Short mmCIF file of C-alpha atoms and ligand atoms in Angstrom, two decimals:
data_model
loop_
_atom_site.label_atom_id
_atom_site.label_comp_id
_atom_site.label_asym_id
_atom_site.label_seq_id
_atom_site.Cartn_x
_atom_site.Cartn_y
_atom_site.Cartn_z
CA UNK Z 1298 -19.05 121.10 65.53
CA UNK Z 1299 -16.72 123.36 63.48
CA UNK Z 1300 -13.26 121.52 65.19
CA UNK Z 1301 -10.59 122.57 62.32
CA UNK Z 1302 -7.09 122.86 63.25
CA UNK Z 1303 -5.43 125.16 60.99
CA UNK Z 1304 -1.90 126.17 60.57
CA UNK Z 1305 -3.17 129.21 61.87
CA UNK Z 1306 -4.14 127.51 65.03
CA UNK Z 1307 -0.58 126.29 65.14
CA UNK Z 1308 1.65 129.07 64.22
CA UNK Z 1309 -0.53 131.29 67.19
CA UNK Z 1310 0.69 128.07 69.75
CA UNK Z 1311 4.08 128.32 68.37
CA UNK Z 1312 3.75 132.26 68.92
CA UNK Z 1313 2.54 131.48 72.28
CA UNK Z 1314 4.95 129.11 73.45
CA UNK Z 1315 7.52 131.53 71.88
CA UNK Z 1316 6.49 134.63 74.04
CA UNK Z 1317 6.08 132.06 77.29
CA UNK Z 1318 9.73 130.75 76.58
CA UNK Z 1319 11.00 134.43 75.90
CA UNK Z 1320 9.25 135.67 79.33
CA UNK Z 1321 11.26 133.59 81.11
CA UNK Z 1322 14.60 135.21 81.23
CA UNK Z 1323 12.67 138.81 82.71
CA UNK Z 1324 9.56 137.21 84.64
CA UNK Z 1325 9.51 136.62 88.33
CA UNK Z 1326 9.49 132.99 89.22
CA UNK Z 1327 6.26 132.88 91.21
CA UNK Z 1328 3.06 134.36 90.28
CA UNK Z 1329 1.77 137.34 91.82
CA UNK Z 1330 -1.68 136.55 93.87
CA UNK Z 1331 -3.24 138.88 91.31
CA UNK Z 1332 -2.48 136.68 88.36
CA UNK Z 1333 -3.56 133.82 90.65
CA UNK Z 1334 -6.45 135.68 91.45
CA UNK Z 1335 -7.20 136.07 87.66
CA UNK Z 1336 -7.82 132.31 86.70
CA UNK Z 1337 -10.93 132.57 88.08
CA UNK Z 1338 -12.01 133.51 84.54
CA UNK Z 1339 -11.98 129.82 83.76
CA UNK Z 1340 -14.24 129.40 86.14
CA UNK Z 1341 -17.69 129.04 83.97
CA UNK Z 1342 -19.99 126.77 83.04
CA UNK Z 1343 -19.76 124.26 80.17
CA UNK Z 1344 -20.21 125.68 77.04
CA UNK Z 1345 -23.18 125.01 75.03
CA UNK Z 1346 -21.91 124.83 71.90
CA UNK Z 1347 -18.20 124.45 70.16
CA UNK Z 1348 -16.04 127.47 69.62
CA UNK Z 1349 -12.77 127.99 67.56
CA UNK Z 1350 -9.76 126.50 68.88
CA UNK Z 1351 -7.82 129.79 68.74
CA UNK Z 1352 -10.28 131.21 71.33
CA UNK Z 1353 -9.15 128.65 74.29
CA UNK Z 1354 -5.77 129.35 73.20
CA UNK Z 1355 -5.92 132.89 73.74
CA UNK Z 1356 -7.90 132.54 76.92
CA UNK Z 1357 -4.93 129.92 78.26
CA UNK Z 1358 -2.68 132.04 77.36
CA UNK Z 1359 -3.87 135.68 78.51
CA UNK Z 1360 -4.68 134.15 82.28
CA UNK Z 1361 -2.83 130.87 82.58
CA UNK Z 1362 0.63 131.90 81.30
CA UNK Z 1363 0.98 134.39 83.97
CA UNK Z 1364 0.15 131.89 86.50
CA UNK Z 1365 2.26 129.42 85.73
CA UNK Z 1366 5.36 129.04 88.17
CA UNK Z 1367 8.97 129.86 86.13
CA UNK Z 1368 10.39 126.40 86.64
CA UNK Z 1369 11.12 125.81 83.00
CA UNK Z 1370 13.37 129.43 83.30
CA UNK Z 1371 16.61 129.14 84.69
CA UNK Z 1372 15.62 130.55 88.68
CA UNK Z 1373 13.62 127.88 89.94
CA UNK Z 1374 15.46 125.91 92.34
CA UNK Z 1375 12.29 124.30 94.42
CA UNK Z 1376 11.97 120.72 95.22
CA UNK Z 1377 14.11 118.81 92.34
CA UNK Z 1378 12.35 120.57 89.02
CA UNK Z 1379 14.18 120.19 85.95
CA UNK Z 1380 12.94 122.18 82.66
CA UNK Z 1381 12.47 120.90 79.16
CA UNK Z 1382 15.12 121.07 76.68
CA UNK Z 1383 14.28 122.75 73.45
CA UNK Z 1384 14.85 119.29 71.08
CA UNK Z 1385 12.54 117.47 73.86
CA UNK Z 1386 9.90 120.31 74.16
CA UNK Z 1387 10.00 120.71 70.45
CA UNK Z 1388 9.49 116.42 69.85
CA UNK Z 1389 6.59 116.42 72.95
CA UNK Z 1390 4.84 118.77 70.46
CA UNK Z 1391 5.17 116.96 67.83
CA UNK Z 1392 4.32 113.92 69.52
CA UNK Z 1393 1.63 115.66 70.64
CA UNK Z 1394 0.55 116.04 66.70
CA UNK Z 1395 0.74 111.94 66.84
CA UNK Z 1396 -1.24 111.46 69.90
CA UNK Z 1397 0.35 108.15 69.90
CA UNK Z 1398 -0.65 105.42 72.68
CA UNK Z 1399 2.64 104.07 73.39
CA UNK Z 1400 1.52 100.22 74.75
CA UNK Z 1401 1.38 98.65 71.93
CA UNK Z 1402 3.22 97.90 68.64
CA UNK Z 1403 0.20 97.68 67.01
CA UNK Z 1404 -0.92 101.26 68.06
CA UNK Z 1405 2.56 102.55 68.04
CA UNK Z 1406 5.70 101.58 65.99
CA UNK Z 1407 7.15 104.97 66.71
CA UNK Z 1408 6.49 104.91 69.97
CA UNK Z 1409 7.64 101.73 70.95
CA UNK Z 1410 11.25 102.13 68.86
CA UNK Z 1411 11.90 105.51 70.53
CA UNK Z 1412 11.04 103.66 73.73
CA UNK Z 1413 13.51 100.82 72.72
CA UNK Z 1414 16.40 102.82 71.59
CA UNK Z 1415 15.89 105.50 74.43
CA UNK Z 1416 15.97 103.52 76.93
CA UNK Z 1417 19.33 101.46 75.50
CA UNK Z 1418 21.06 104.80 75.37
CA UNK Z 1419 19.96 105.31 79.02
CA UNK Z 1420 21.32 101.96 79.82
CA UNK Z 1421 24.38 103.33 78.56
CA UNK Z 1422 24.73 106.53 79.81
CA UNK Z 1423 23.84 105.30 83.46
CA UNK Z 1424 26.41 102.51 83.05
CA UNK Z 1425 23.53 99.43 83.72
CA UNK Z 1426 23.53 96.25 82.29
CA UNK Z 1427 21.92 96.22 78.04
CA UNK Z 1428 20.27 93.00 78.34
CA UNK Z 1429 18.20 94.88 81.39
CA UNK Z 1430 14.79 95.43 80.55
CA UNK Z 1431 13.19 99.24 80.70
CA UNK Z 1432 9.58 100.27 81.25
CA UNK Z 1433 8.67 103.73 80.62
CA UNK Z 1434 6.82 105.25 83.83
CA UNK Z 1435 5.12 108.80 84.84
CA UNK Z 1436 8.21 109.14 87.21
CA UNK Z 1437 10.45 107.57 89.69
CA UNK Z 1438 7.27 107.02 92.04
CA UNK Z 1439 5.93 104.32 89.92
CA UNK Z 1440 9.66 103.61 88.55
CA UNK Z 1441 10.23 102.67 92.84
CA UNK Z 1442 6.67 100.64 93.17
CA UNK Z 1443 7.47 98.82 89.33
CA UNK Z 1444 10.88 97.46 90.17
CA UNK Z 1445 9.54 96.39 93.99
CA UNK Z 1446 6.73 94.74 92.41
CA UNK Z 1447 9.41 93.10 89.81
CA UNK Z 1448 11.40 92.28 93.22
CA UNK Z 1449 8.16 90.91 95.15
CA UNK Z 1450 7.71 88.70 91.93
CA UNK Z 1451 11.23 87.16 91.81
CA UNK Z 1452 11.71 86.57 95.69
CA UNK Z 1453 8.18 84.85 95.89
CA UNK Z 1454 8.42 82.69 92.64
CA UNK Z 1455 11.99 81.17 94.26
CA UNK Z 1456 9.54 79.65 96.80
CA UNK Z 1457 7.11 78.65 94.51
CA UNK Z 1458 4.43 81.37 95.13
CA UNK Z 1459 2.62 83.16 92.44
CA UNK Z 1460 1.89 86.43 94.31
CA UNK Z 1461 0.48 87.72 90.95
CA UNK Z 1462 -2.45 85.38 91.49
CA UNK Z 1463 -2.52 84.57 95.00
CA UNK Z 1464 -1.29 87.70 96.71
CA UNK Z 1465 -0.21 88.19 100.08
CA UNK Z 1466 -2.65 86.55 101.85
CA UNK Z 1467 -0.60 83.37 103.41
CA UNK Z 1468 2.40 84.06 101.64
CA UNK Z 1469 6.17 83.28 102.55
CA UNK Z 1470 7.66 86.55 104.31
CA UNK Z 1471 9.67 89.16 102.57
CA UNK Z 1472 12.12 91.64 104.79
CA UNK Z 1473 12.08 94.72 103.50
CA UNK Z 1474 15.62 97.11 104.39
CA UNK Z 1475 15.68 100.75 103.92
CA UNK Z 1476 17.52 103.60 104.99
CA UNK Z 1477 16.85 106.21 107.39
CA UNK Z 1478 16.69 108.44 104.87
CA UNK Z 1479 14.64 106.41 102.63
CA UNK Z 1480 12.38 108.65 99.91
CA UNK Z 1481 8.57 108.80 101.03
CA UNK Z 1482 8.23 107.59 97.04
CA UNK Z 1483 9.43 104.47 98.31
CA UNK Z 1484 7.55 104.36 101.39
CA UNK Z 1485 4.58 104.66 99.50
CA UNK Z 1486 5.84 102.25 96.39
CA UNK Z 1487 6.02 99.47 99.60
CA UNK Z 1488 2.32 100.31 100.93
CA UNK Z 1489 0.74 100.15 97.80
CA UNK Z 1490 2.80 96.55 97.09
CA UNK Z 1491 0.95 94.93 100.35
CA UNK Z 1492 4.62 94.85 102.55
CA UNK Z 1493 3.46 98.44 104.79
CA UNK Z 1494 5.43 101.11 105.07
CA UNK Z 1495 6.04 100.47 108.95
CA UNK Z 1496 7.00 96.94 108.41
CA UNK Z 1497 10.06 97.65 107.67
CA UNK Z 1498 13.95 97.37 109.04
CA UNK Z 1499 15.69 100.98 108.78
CA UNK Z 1500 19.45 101.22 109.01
CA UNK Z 1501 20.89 104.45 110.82
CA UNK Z 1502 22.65 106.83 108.21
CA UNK Z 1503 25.47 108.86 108.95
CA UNK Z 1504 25.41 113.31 108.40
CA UNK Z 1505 24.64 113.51 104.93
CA UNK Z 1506 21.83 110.60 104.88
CA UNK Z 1507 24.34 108.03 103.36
CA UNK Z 1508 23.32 104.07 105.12
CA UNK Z 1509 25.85 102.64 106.88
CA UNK Z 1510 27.20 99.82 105.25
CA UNK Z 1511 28.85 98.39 109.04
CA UNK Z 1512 25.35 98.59 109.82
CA UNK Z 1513 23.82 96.58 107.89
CA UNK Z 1514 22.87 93.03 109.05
CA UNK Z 1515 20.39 90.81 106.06
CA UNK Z 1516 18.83 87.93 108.11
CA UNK Z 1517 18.26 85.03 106.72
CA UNK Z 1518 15.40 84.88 103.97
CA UNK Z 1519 13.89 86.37 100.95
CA UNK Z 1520 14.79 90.23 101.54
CA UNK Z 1521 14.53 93.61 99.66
CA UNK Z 1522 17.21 95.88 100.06
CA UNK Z 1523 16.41 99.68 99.22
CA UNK Z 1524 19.15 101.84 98.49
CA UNK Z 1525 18.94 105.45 97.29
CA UNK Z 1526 20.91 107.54 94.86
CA UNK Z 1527 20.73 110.89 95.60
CA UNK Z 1528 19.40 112.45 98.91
CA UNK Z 1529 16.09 114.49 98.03
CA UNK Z 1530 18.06 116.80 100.63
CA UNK Z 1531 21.52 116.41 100.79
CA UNK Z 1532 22.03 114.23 97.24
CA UNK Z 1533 23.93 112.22 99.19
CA UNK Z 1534 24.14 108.69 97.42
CA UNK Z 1535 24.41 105.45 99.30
CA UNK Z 1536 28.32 103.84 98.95
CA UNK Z 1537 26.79 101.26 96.82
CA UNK Z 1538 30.11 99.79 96.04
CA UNK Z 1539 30.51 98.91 100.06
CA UNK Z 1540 27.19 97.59 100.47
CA UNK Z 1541 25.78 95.86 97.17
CA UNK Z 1542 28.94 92.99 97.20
CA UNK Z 1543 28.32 92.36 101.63
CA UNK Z 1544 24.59 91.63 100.92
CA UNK Z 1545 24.33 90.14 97.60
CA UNK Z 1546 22.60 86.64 97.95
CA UNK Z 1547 19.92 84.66 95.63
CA UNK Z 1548 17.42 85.54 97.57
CA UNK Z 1549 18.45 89.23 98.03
CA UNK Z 1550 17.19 91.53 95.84
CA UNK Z 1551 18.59 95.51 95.66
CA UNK Z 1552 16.66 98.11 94.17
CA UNK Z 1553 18.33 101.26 93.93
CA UNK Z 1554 15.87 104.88 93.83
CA UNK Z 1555 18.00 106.80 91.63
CA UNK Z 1556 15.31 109.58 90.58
CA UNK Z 1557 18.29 112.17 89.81
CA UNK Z 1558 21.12 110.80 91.56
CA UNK Z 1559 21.84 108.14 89.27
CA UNK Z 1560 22.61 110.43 86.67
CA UNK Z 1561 25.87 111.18 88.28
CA UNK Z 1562 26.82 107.97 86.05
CA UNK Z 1563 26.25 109.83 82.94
CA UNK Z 1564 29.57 111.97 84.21
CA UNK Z 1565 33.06 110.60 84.26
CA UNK Z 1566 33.82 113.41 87.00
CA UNK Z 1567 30.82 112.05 89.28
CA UNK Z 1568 30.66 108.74 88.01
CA UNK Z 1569 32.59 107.62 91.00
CA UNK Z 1570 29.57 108.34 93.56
CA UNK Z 1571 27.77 105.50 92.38
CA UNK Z 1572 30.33 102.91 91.98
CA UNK Z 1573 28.70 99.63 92.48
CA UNK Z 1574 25.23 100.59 91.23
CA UNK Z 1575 25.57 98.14 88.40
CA UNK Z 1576 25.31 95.15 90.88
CA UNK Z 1577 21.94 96.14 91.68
CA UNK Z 1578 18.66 94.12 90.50
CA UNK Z 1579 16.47 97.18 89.58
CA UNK Z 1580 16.91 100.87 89.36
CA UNK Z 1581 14.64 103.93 89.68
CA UNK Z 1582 15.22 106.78 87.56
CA UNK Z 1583 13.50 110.22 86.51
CA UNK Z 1584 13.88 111.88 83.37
CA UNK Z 1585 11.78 114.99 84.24
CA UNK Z 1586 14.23 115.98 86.54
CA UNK Z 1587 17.82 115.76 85.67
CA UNK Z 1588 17.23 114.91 81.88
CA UNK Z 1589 14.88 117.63 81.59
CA UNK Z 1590 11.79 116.39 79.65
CA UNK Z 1591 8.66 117.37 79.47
CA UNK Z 1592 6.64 115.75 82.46
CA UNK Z 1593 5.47 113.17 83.39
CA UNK Z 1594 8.53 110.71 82.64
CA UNK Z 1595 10.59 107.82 84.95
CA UNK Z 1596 11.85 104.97 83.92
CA UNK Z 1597 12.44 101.62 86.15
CA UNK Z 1598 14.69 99.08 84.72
CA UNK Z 1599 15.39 95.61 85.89
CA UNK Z 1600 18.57 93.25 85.31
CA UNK Z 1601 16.25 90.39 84.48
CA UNK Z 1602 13.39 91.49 82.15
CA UNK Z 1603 11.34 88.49 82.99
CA UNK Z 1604 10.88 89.40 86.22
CA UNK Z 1605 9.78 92.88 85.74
CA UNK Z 1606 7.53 91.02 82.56
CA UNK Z 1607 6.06 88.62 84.73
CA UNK Z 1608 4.72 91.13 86.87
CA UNK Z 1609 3.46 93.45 84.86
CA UNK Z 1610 1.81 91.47 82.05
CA UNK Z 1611 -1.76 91.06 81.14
CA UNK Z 1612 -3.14 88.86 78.84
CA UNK Z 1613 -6.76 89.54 77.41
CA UNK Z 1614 -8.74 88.35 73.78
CA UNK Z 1615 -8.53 91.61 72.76
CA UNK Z 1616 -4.88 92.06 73.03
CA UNK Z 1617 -1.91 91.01 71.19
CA UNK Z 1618 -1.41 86.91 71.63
CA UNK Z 1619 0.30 86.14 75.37
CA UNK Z 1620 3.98 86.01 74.91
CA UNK Z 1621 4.40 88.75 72.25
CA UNK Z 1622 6.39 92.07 72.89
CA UNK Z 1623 4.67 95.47 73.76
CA UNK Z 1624 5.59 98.30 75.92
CA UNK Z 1625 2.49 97.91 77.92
CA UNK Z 1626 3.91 94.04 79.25
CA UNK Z 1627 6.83 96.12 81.08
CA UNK Z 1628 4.80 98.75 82.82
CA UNK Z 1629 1.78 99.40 85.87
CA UNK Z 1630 -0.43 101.23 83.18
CA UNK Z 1631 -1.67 100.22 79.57
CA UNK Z 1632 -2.73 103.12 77.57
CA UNK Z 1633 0.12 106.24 77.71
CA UNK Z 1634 1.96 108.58 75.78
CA UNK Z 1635 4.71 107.85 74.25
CA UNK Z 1636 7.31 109.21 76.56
CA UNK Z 1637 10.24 107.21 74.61
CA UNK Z 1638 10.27 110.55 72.29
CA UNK Z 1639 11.02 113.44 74.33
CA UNK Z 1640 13.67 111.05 76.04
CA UNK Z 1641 15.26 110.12 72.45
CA UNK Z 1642 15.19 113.90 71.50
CA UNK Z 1643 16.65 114.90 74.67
CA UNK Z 1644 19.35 111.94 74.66
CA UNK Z 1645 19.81 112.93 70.96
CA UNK Z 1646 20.96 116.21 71.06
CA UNK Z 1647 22.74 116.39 73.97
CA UNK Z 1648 24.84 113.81 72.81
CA UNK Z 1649 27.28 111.76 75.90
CA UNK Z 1650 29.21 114.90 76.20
CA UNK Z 1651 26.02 117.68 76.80
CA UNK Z 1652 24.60 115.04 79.00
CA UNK Z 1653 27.23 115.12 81.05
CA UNK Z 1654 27.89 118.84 80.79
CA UNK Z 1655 23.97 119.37 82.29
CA UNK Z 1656 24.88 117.33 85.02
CA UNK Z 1657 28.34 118.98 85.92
CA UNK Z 1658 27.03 122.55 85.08
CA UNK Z 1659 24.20 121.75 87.91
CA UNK Z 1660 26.74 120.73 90.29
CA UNK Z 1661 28.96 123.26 89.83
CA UNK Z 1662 26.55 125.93 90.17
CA UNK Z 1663 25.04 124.31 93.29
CA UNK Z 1664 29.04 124.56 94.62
CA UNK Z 1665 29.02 127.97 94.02
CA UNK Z 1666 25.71 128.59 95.98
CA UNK Z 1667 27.19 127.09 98.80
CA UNK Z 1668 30.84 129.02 98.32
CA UNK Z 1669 29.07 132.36 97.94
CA UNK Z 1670 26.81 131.82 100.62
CA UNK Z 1671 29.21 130.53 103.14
CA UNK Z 1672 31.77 133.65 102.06
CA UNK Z 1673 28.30 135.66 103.19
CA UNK Z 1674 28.48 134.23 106.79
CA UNK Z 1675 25.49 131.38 106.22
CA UNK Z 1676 25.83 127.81 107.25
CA UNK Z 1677 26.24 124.92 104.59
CA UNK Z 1678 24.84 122.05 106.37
CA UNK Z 1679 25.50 119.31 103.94
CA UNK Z 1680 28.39 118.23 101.49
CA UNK Z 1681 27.80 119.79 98.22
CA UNK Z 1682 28.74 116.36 96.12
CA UNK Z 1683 25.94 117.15 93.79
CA UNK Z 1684 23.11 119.49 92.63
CA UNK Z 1685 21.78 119.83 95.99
CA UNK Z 1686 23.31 122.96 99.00
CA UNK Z 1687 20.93 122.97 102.51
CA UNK Z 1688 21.29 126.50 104.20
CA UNK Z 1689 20.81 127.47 107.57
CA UNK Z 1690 19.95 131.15 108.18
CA UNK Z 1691 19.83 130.43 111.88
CA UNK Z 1692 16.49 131.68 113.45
CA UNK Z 1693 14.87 133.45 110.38
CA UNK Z 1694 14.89 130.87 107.75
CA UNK Z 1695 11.95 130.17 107.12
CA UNK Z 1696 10.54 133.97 106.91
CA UNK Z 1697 13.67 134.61 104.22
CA UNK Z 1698 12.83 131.92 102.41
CA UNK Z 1699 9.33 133.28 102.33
CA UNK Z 1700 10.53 136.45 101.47
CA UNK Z 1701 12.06 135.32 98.89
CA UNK Z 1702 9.52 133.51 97.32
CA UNK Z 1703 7.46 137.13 97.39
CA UNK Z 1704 10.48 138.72 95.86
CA UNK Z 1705 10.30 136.35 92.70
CA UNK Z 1706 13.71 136.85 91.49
CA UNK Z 1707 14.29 132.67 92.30
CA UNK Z 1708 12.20 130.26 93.81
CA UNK Z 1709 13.09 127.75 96.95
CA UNK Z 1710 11.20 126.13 99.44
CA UNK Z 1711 12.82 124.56 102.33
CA UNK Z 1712 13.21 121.33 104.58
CA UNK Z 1713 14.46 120.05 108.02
CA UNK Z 1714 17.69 118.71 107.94
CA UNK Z 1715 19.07 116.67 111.23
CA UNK Z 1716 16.12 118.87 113.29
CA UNK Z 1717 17.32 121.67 111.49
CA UNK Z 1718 15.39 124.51 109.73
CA UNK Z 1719 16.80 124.59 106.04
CA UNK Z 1720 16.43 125.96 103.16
CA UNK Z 1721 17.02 123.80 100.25
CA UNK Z 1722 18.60 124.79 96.67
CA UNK Z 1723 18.09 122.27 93.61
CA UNK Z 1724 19.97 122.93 90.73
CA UNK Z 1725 18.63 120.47 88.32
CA UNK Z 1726 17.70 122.67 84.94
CA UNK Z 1727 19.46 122.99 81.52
CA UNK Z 1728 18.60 126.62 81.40
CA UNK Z 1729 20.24 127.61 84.58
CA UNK Z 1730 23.02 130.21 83.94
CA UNK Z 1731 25.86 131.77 85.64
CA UNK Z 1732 23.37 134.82 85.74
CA UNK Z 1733 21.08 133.48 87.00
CA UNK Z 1734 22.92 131.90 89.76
CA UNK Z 1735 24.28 135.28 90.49
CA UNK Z 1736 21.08 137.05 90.42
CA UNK Z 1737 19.28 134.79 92.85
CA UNK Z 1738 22.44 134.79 95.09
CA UNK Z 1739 22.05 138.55 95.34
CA UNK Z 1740 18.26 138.16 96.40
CA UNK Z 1741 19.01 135.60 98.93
CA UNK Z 1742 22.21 137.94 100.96
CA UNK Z 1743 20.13 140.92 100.61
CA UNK Z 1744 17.37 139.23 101.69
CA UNK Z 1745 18.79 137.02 104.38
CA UNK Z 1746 21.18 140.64 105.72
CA UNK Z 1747 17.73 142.44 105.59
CA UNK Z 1748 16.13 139.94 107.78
CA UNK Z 1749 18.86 138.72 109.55
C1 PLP P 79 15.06 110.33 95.73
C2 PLP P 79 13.69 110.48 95.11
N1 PLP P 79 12.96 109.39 94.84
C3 PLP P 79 11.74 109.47 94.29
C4 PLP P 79 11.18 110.68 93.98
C5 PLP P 79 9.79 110.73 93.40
O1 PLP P 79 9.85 111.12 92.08
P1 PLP P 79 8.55 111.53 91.23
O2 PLP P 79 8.03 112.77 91.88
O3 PLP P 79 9.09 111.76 89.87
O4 PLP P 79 7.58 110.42 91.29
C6 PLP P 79 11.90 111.85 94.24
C7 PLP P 79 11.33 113.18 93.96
O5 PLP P 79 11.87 114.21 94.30
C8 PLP P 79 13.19 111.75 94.80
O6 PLP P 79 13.95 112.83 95.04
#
């Protein structure tokens, strides 16, 4: 096997990369189905014998680039997709020259100090409690099921049951309280944590998806209470402040799913929408969305590290002695990258004030979406308060939106909002521009007058 990696090998990645990252600017968003079509040619059979690197680097690049879907440019505005940042695309390489697993110390100094200090400044930039503990996650899917499983620990060890070793089977009853609006992530977070994602109370939510807090009623008994920052629709973010101080009891427990909507703490203009979010016990939050790293990154953190310790930890003769530190004590999985350094390079250049410049410049451009699309006759059908606008183009929505998708000039996908067709705009990239916006807001009137 003739496996070399040369500098050769890297500079012709870097040149890659470079010409991908260039592309982005002129390319359309989607893929045509002919450069779809094309990846076929990876289609073969194993090869026999080794081959020079730069040979599947040129093959990836010649038919996967084109494939790929824009969303690290600045016209993707599909689901909530944020795009890397150059310092935390540049460290994930280099990282990537590490191959680090992040678990343990042991394996991983770097890893687990970027991990430390990363998720302190997130701590601070989200306005949560430092002596919270942090466990880095693949995103806030696992961030939602760690912190419940953190939750299901606490509640049951009040009444003296180890769920960790016994399980379910016999156990003291948990209530589990949602929203109507509650994220499928969470849903599934609750079904995979043996509570169902049936068995459940749901309180009614008013337009925009926000719970009502003169709604809610907590029996009496261990309960979960699930609130959500940021609408995966609307970004509409549960008045925390109204609801966290009526329902907080020992044997309450609040988790708050804060995949991008949480970062509205990182702003002092939007700061306000999630008043009350420190009260909570544990918190959900991406960073491949709104703090645009590399993928796949979440974090969950959880006031009392012990808890989220205690459920997490595994202890083998192999491993470092029970009761010692790792990374791998605070999270579902053992083995990982070490997604502590994309978030410290991304936290580390933008510094507090470009942090909270990506988050206003999203919102801001999402309010302009909505002016210039209402000034064009369509229907806004939720309050812009953050990165997210829902349009109604009455009875042709979803062909424009398919249309538009063809076009390439901006990608979004749509939803049903209150029984409504929508289609839904997520501004959630650093590399979105004022051009951009404009040039996709063209597409959609023409687009929307042409099939209107
Ligand atoms: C509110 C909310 N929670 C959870 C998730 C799941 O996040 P992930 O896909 O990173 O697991 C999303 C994804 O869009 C979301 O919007």
């Amino acid at each position: 096997m003739s496996q070399q990696l040369t500098v050769d090998h890297l500079h012709l990645a870097a040149d890659y990369m470079q010409d991908y990252l260039k592309g982005l600017k002129s390319r359309r968003v989607a893929p045509t189905p002919e450069q779809v079509k094309q990846l076929d040619v990876f289609d073969i059979p194993l090869p026999d014998s080794s081959s020079d690197p730069k040979e599947v680097l040129n093959l990836l690049h010649e038919y996967g680039s084109p494939a790929t879907v824009a969303s690290a440019g600045g016209r993707y505005f599909g689901y909530v997709i944020g795009s890397a940042l150059p310092a935390a695309l540049a460290a994930y390489c280099l990282a990537g020259a590490w191959d680090q697993c992040a678990g343990l110390h042991v394996l991983s100094p770097t890893g687990e100090k970027l991990e430390q200090v990363a998720g302190n400044w997130l701590k601070q930039s989200l306005g949560l409690p430092m002596e919270a503990g942090t466990g880095f996650v693949t995103g806030a899917t696992m961030a939602n099921f760690t912190g419940l499983a953190a939750a299901r620990h606490a509640l049951l060890k009040q009444l003296n049951w180890n769920v960790e070793a016994n399980g379910l089977y016999g156990a003291p009853e948990i209530k589990v309280v949602v929203g109507d609006e509650v994220h499928v992530s969470v849903l599934k977070a609750l079904s995979l944590l043996g509570f169902g994602s049936e068995r459940i109370t749901r309180i009614p939510v008013d337009a925009q998806g926000r719970m009502k807090p003169q709604q809610i009623e907590i029996g009496a008994g261990p309960t979960i209470v699930c609130l959500q920052a940021g609408n995966v629709d609307s970004g509409a973010i549960d008045p925390m402040h109204e609801i966290i101080p009526k329902i907080q009891r020992d044997d309450v427990w609040v988790h708050i799913d804060g995949a991008f909507g949480l970062w509205a703490a990182a702003t002092p203009t939007l700061s306000h929408l999630v008043q009350g979010a420190v009260l909570a016990d544990s918190w959900a939050v991406d960073l491949h969305k709104w703090l645009n790293v590399p993928y796949d990154s979440g974090v969950v953190i959880c006031r009392d590290p012990q808890h989220l310790r205690a459920s997490m930890s595994v202890n083998a003769a192999y491993l470092p002695p029970p009761g010692s530190q790792g990374p791998y004590q605070y999270t579902p999985g053992m083995s990982r990258r070490a997604r502590g350094v994309d978030a410290y390079a991304a936290l580390y250049s933008l510094g507090r004030s470009g942090l909270a410049e990506l988050i206003e410049k999203s919102c801001r451009h999402a309010r302009h979406f909505a002016k210039a699309l209402q000034e064009a006759g369509y229907q806004i059908l939720n309050e812009v308060v953050l990165n997210q606008v829902l349009v109604d183009f009455g009875d042709h929505t979803d062909q424009i939106m398919e249309s538009l998708q063809k076009d390439g000039t901006c990608w979004v996908a749509g939803t049903t909002w209150q029984g409504k067709n929508a289609m839904r705009i997520s501004v959630s990239s650093w590399a979105t521009t004022d051009d951009d916006v404009e040039r996709s807001l063209a597409a959609m009137i023409s687009t929307a007058s042409d099939l209107g």
